[in-house]
PDB file of C-alpha atoms in Angstrom:
ATOM      1  CA  MET U1387     -68.040  -4.827  49.423  1.00  0.00           C
ATOM      2  CA  GLN U1388     -66.556  -7.169  46.839  1.00  0.00           C
ATOM      3  CA  SER U1389     -68.726  -5.719  44.039  1.00  0.00           C
ATOM      4  CA  LYS U1390     -67.517  -2.220  44.918  1.00  0.00           C
ATOM      5  CA  ARG U1391     -63.877  -3.296  44.505  1.00  0.00           C
ATOM      6  CA  SER U1392     -64.550  -5.041  41.219  1.00  0.00           C
ATOM      7  CA  ALA U1393     -66.390  -1.965  39.913  1.00  0.00           C
ATOM      8  CA  VAL U1394     -63.422   0.255  40.838  1.00  0.00           C
ATOM      9  CA  ARG U1395     -61.048  -2.234  39.212  1.00  0.00           C
ATOM     10  CA  ARG U1396     -63.135  -2.282  36.002  1.00  0.00           C
ATOM     11  CA  GLU U1397     -63.190   1.499  35.894  1.00  0.00           C
ATOM     12  CA  ALA U1398     -59.427   1.640  36.438  1.00  0.00           C
ATOM     13  CA  TRP U1399     -58.854  -0.804  33.563  1.00  0.00           C
ATOM     14  CA  ALA U1400     -61.211   1.209  31.358  1.00  0.00           C
ATOM     15  CA  ALA U1401     -59.377   4.424  32.224  1.00  0.00           C
ATOM     16  CA  GLY U1402     -55.994   2.858  31.527  1.00  0.00           C
ATOM     17  CA  THR U1403     -57.181   1.450  28.220  1.00  0.00           C
ATOM     18  CA  MET U1404     -58.536   4.824  27.102  1.00  0.00           C
ATOM     19  CA  ILE U1405     -55.331   6.601  28.075  1.00  0.00           C
ATOM     20  CA  VAL U1406     -53.124   4.042  26.292  1.00  0.00           C
ATOM     21  CA  LEU U1407     -55.279   4.177  23.143  1.00  0.00           C
ATOM     22  CA  GLY U1408     -55.228   7.972  23.224  1.00  0.00           C
ATOM     23  CA  LEU U1409     -51.460   8.113  23.625  1.00  0.00           C
ATOM     24  CA  GLY U1410     -51.116   5.601  20.780  1.00  0.00           C
ATOM     25  CA  ALA U1411     -53.305   7.747  18.536  1.00  0.00           C
ATOM     26  CA  ILE U1412     -51.255  10.832  19.407  1.00  0.00           C
ATOM     27  CA  ALA U1413     -48.001   8.972  18.696  1.00  0.00           C
ATOM     28  CA  GLN U1414     -49.318   7.732  15.345  1.00  0.00           C
ATOM     29  CA  ALA U1415     -50.639  11.196  14.463  1.00  0.00           C
ATOM     30  CA  SER U1416     -47.191  12.676  15.069  1.00  0.00           C
ATOM     31  CA  THR U1417     -45.894  10.685  12.082  1.00  0.00           C
ATOM     32  CA  TYR U1418     -48.206  12.720   9.813  1.00  0.00           C
ATOM     33  CA  THR U1419     -48.381  16.425   9.090  1.00  0.00           C
ATOM     34  CA  LEU U1420     -50.695  18.159  11.558  1.00  0.00           C
ATOM     35  CA  GLY U1421     -51.178  21.358   9.595  1.00  0.00           C
ATOM     36  CA  SER U1422     -53.196  24.187  11.127  1.00  0.00           C
ATOM     37  CA  LEU U1423     -56.838  24.661  11.993  1.00  0.00           C
ATOM     38  CA  ASP U1424     -57.304  26.509   8.688  1.00  0.00           C
ATOM     39  CA  ARG U1425     -55.624  23.791   6.626  1.00  0.00           C
ATOM     40  CA  MET U1426     -55.738  20.570   8.570  1.00  0.00           C
ATOM     41  CA  GLY U1427     -53.234  17.901   7.699  1.00  0.00           C
ATOM     42  CA  PRO U1428     -53.797  14.143   7.797  1.00  0.00           C
ATOM     43  CA  GLY U1429     -52.533  13.915  11.383  1.00  0.00           C
ATOM     44  CA  MET U1430     -54.903  16.520  12.857  1.00  0.00           C
ATOM     45  CA  PHE U1431     -57.951  14.272  13.319  1.00  0.00           C
ATOM     46  CA  PRO U1432     -56.051  11.379  14.968  1.00  0.00           C
ATOM     47  CA  ALA U1433     -54.270  13.876  17.231  1.00  0.00           C
ATOM     48  CA  ILE U1434     -57.533  15.473  18.351  1.00  0.00           C
ATOM     49  CA  LEU U1435     -59.085  12.045  18.838  1.00  0.00           C
ATOM     50  CA  GLY U1436     -56.066  10.938  20.885  1.00  0.00           C
ATOM     51  CA  VAL U1437     -56.274  13.980  23.147  1.00  0.00           C
ATOM     52  CA  LEU U1438     -59.995  13.395  23.669  1.00  0.00           C
ATOM     53  CA  LEU U1439     -59.369   9.731  24.531  1.00  0.00           C
ATOM     54  CA  VAL U1440     -56.691  10.679  27.072  1.00  0.00           C
ATOM     55  CA  LEU U1441     -59.005  13.279  28.656  1.00  0.00           C
ATOM     56  CA  LEU U1442     -61.830  10.734  28.774  1.00  0.00           C
ATOM     57  CA  GLY U1443     -59.490   8.206  30.391  1.00  0.00           C
ATOM     58  CA  LEU U1444     -58.438  10.745  33.001  1.00  0.00           C
ATOM     59  CA  ALA U1445     -62.087  11.552  33.749  1.00  0.00           C
ATOM     60  CA  ILE U1446     -62.864   7.841  34.168  1.00  0.00           C
ATOM     61  CA  ALA U1447     -59.831   7.438  36.433  1.00  0.00           C
ATOM     62  CA  LYS U1448     -61.003  10.340  38.592  1.00  0.00           C
ATOM     63  CA  THR U1449     -64.456   8.812  39.023  1.00  0.00           C
ATOM     64  CA  ALA U1450     -62.896   5.407  39.787  1.00  0.00           C
ATOM     65  CA  THR U1451     -60.974   6.840  42.717  1.00  0.00           C
ATOM     66  CA  SER U1452     -63.834   8.957  44.092  1.00  0.00           C
ATOM     67  CA  PRO U1453     -65.911   7.441  46.883  1.00  0.00           C
ATOM     68  CA  VAL U1454     -68.855   5.421  45.617  1.00  0.00           C
ATOM     69  CA  VAL U1455     -72.111   5.164  47.516  1.00  0.00           C
ATOM     70  CA  VAL U1456     -73.505   1.666  47.087  1.00  0.00           C
ATOM     71  CA  GLU U1457     -77.166   1.161  47.862  1.00  0.00           C
ATOM     72  CA  GLU U1458     -78.151  -2.013  49.651  1.00  0.00           C
ATOM     73  CA  ASP U1459     -81.203  -2.546  47.466  1.00  0.00           C
ATOM     74  CA  ALA U1460     -79.384  -2.186  44.158  1.00  0.00           C
ATOM     75  CA  GLU U1461     -81.281  -3.499  41.157  1.00  0.00           C
ATOM     76  CA  GLU U1462     -79.963  -6.476  39.274  1.00  0.00           C
ATOM     77  CA  VAL U1463     -78.222  -5.791  36.004  1.00  0.00           C
ATOM     78  CA  ALA U1464     -80.337  -6.762  33.007  1.00  0.00           C
ATOM     79  CA  PRO U1465     -78.894  -9.352  30.617  1.00  0.00           C
ATOM     80  CA  PRO U1466     -77.399  -8.077  27.352  1.00  0.00           C
ATOM     81  CA  GLU U1467     -79.861  -7.173  24.617  1.00  0.00           C
ATOM     82  CA  TRP U1468     -78.617  -9.658  22.020  1.00  0.00           C
ATOM     83  CA  ARG U1469     -81.211  -8.701  19.420  1.00  0.00           C
ATOM     84  CA  GLY U1470     -79.965  -5.105  19.425  1.00  0.00           C
ATOM     85  CA  TRP U1471     -76.313  -6.154  19.234  1.00  0.00           C
ATOM     86  CA  GLY U1472     -77.039  -8.584  16.406  1.00  0.00           C
ATOM     87  CA  CYS U1473     -79.023  -6.054  14.394  1.00  0.00           C
ATOM     88  CA  ILE U1474     -76.415  -3.320  14.761  1.00  0.00           C
ATOM     89  CA  ILE U1475     -73.547  -5.607  13.765  1.00  0.00           C
ATOM     90  CA  GLY U1476     -75.662  -7.093  10.964  1.00  0.00           C
ATOM     91  CA  GLY U1477     -76.506  -3.596   9.730  1.00  0.00           C
ATOM     92  CA  LEU U1478     -72.832  -2.606   9.621  1.00  0.00           C
ATOM     93  CA  LEU U1479     -71.838  -5.776   7.766  1.00  0.00           C
ATOM     94  CA  SER U1480     -74.717  -5.245   5.337  1.00  0.00           C
ATOM     95  CA  PHE U1481     -73.576  -1.661   4.727  1.00  0.00           C
ATOM     96  CA  ILE U1482     -70.104  -2.878   3.808  1.00  0.00           C
ATOM     97  CA  LEU U1483     -71.389  -5.558   1.450  1.00  0.00           C
ATOM     98  CA  ILE U1484     -74.198  -3.578  -0.161  1.00  0.00           C
ATOM     99  CA  GLY U1485     -72.078  -0.423  -0.338  1.00  0.00           C
ATOM    100  CA  LYS U1486     -69.484  -2.279  -2.359  1.00  0.00           C
ATOM    101  CA  PHE U1487     -71.966  -3.709  -4.839  1.00  0.00           C
ATOM    102  CA  GLY U1488     -75.017  -1.432  -4.611  1.00  0.00           C
ATOM    103  CA  GLY U1489     -73.867   2.076  -3.703  1.00  0.00           C
ATOM    104  CA  LEU U1490     -74.545   4.614  -0.964  1.00  0.00           C
ATOM    105  CA  VAL U1491     -78.339   4.808  -1.188  1.00  0.00           C
ATOM    106  CA  PRO U1492     -79.216   1.106  -0.774  1.00  0.00           C
ATOM    107  CA  ALA U1493     -76.370   0.551   1.715  1.00  0.00           C
ATOM    108  CA  THR U1494     -77.507   3.401   3.969  1.00  0.00           C
ATOM    109  CA  PHE U1495     -81.139   2.336   3.792  1.00  0.00           C
ATOM    110  CA  VAL U1496     -80.333  -1.277   4.711  1.00  0.00           C
ATOM    111  CA  LEU U1497     -77.940  -0.216   7.499  1.00  0.00           C
ATOM    112  CA  VAL U1498     -80.517   1.976   9.220  1.00  0.00           C
ATOM    113  CA  PHE U1499     -83.409  -0.423   8.625  1.00  0.00           C
ATOM    114  CA  ILE U1500     -81.631  -3.465  10.081  1.00  0.00           C
ATOM    115  CA  SER U1501     -80.198  -1.473  12.997  1.00  0.00           C
ATOM    116  CA  ALA U1502     -83.622   0.024  13.798  1.00  0.00           C
ATOM    117  CA  MET U1503     -85.116  -3.468  13.961  1.00  0.00           C
ATOM    118  CA  GLY U1504     -82.844  -4.103  16.941  1.00  0.00           C
ATOM    119  CA  ASP U1505     -85.182  -1.907  18.976  1.00  0.00           C
ATOM    120  CA  ARG U1506     -88.250  -3.931  19.937  1.00  0.00           C
ATOM    121  CA  GLN U1507     -90.433  -0.807  19.789  1.00  0.00           C
ATOM    122  CA  HIS U1508     -89.814  -0.325  16.052  1.00  0.00           C
ATOM    123  CA  THR U1509     -92.202  -1.832  13.558  1.00  0.00           C
ATOM    124  CA  TRP U1510     -91.281  -2.677   9.964  1.00  0.00           C
ATOM    125  CA  ARG U1511     -93.046   0.508   8.849  1.00  0.00           C
ATOM    126  CA  SER U1512     -91.358   2.833  11.367  1.00  0.00           C
ATOM    127  CA  ALA U1513     -87.952   1.306  10.588  1.00  0.00           C
ATOM    128  CA  ALA U1514     -88.534   1.842   6.855  1.00  0.00           C
ATOM    129  CA  ILE U1515     -89.590   5.473   7.389  1.00  0.00           C
ATOM    130  CA  LEU U1516     -86.553   6.108   9.586  1.00  0.00           C
ATOM    131  CA  ALA U1517     -84.272   4.429   7.039  1.00  0.00           C
ATOM    132  CA  ALA U1518     -85.704   6.503   4.185  1.00  0.00           C
ATOM    133  CA  GLY U1519     -85.251   9.750   6.136  1.00  0.00           C
ATOM    134  CA  VAL U1520     -81.674   8.966   7.159  1.00  0.00           C
ATOM    135  CA  THR U1521     -80.868   7.891   3.598  1.00  0.00           C
ATOM    136  CA  VAL U1522     -82.100  11.217   2.190  1.00  0.00           C
ATOM    137  CA  LEU U1523     -80.148  13.108   4.862  1.00  0.00           C
ATOM    138  CA  GLY U1524     -77.052  10.963   4.277  1.00  0.00           C
ATOM    139  CA  VAL U1525     -77.130  11.573   0.524  1.00  0.00           C
ATOM    140  CA  ALA U1526     -77.562  15.306   1.096  1.00  0.00           C
ATOM    141  CA  VAL U1527     -74.659  15.496   3.532  1.00  0.00           C
ATOM    142  CA  PHE U1528     -72.155  12.998   2.163  1.00  0.00           C
ATOM    143  CA  SER U1529     -72.791  13.079  -1.560  1.00  0.00           C
ATOM    144  CA  TRP U1530     -73.832  16.646  -2.265  1.00  0.00           C
ATOM    145  CA  ALA U1531     -72.437  18.754   0.592  1.00  0.00           C
ATOM    146  CA  LEU U1532     -69.162  16.896   1.276  1.00  0.00           C
ATOM    147  CA  GLN U1533     -68.883  15.490  -2.264  1.00  0.00           C
ATOM    148  CA  LEU U1534     -67.774  12.098  -0.966  1.00  0.00           C
ATOM    149  CA  GLN U1535     -66.574   9.878  -3.800  1.00  0.00           C
ATOM    150  CA  PHE U1536     -69.042   7.074  -3.108  1.00  0.00           C
ATOM    151  CA  PRO U1537     -71.474   6.373  -5.953  1.00  0.00           C
ATOM    152  CA  LEU U1538     -75.151   6.684  -5.070  1.00  0.00           C
ATOM    153  CA  PHE U1539     -75.960   3.510  -7.015  1.00  0.00           C
ATOM    154  CA  ARG U1540     -73.800   0.824  -8.544  1.00  0.00           C
ATOM    155  CA  TRP U1541     -75.178  -1.402 -11.232  1.00  0.00           C
ATOM    156  CA  GLY U1542     -73.511  -4.721 -11.732  1.00  0.00           C
TER     157      GLY U1542
END
């Protein structure tokens, strides 16, 4: 019975956190111009994100208060997958560093490659193929389609 109460308490804290973050995003977005759906202003995205966070928090709160059926033979929770966490965080930090000095192409490749190595089922070859595919897609979307001002390569 104690684990059921702690699970409800965790869900209530999660719901409250989401709602507070969402309301904060909405409040911050109100300091910017919202614009319209045709011509979105700088406050539109944070406002939409804030509304979505509040709705998500309300959904979590509703599930926290609904009756929970706890099975007697519940499986134990597996320990955290530290390799995956480390590779994802390492990939993000590598993207920041390599993006600053190397450009979009090498930064994207390294990000995806390192993050993919967090999955024990990936081999070096499959991670490299995935990284190459995502890099090509990323260049097509961000550089050519969206014309993001991020150089493909930086020398020096």
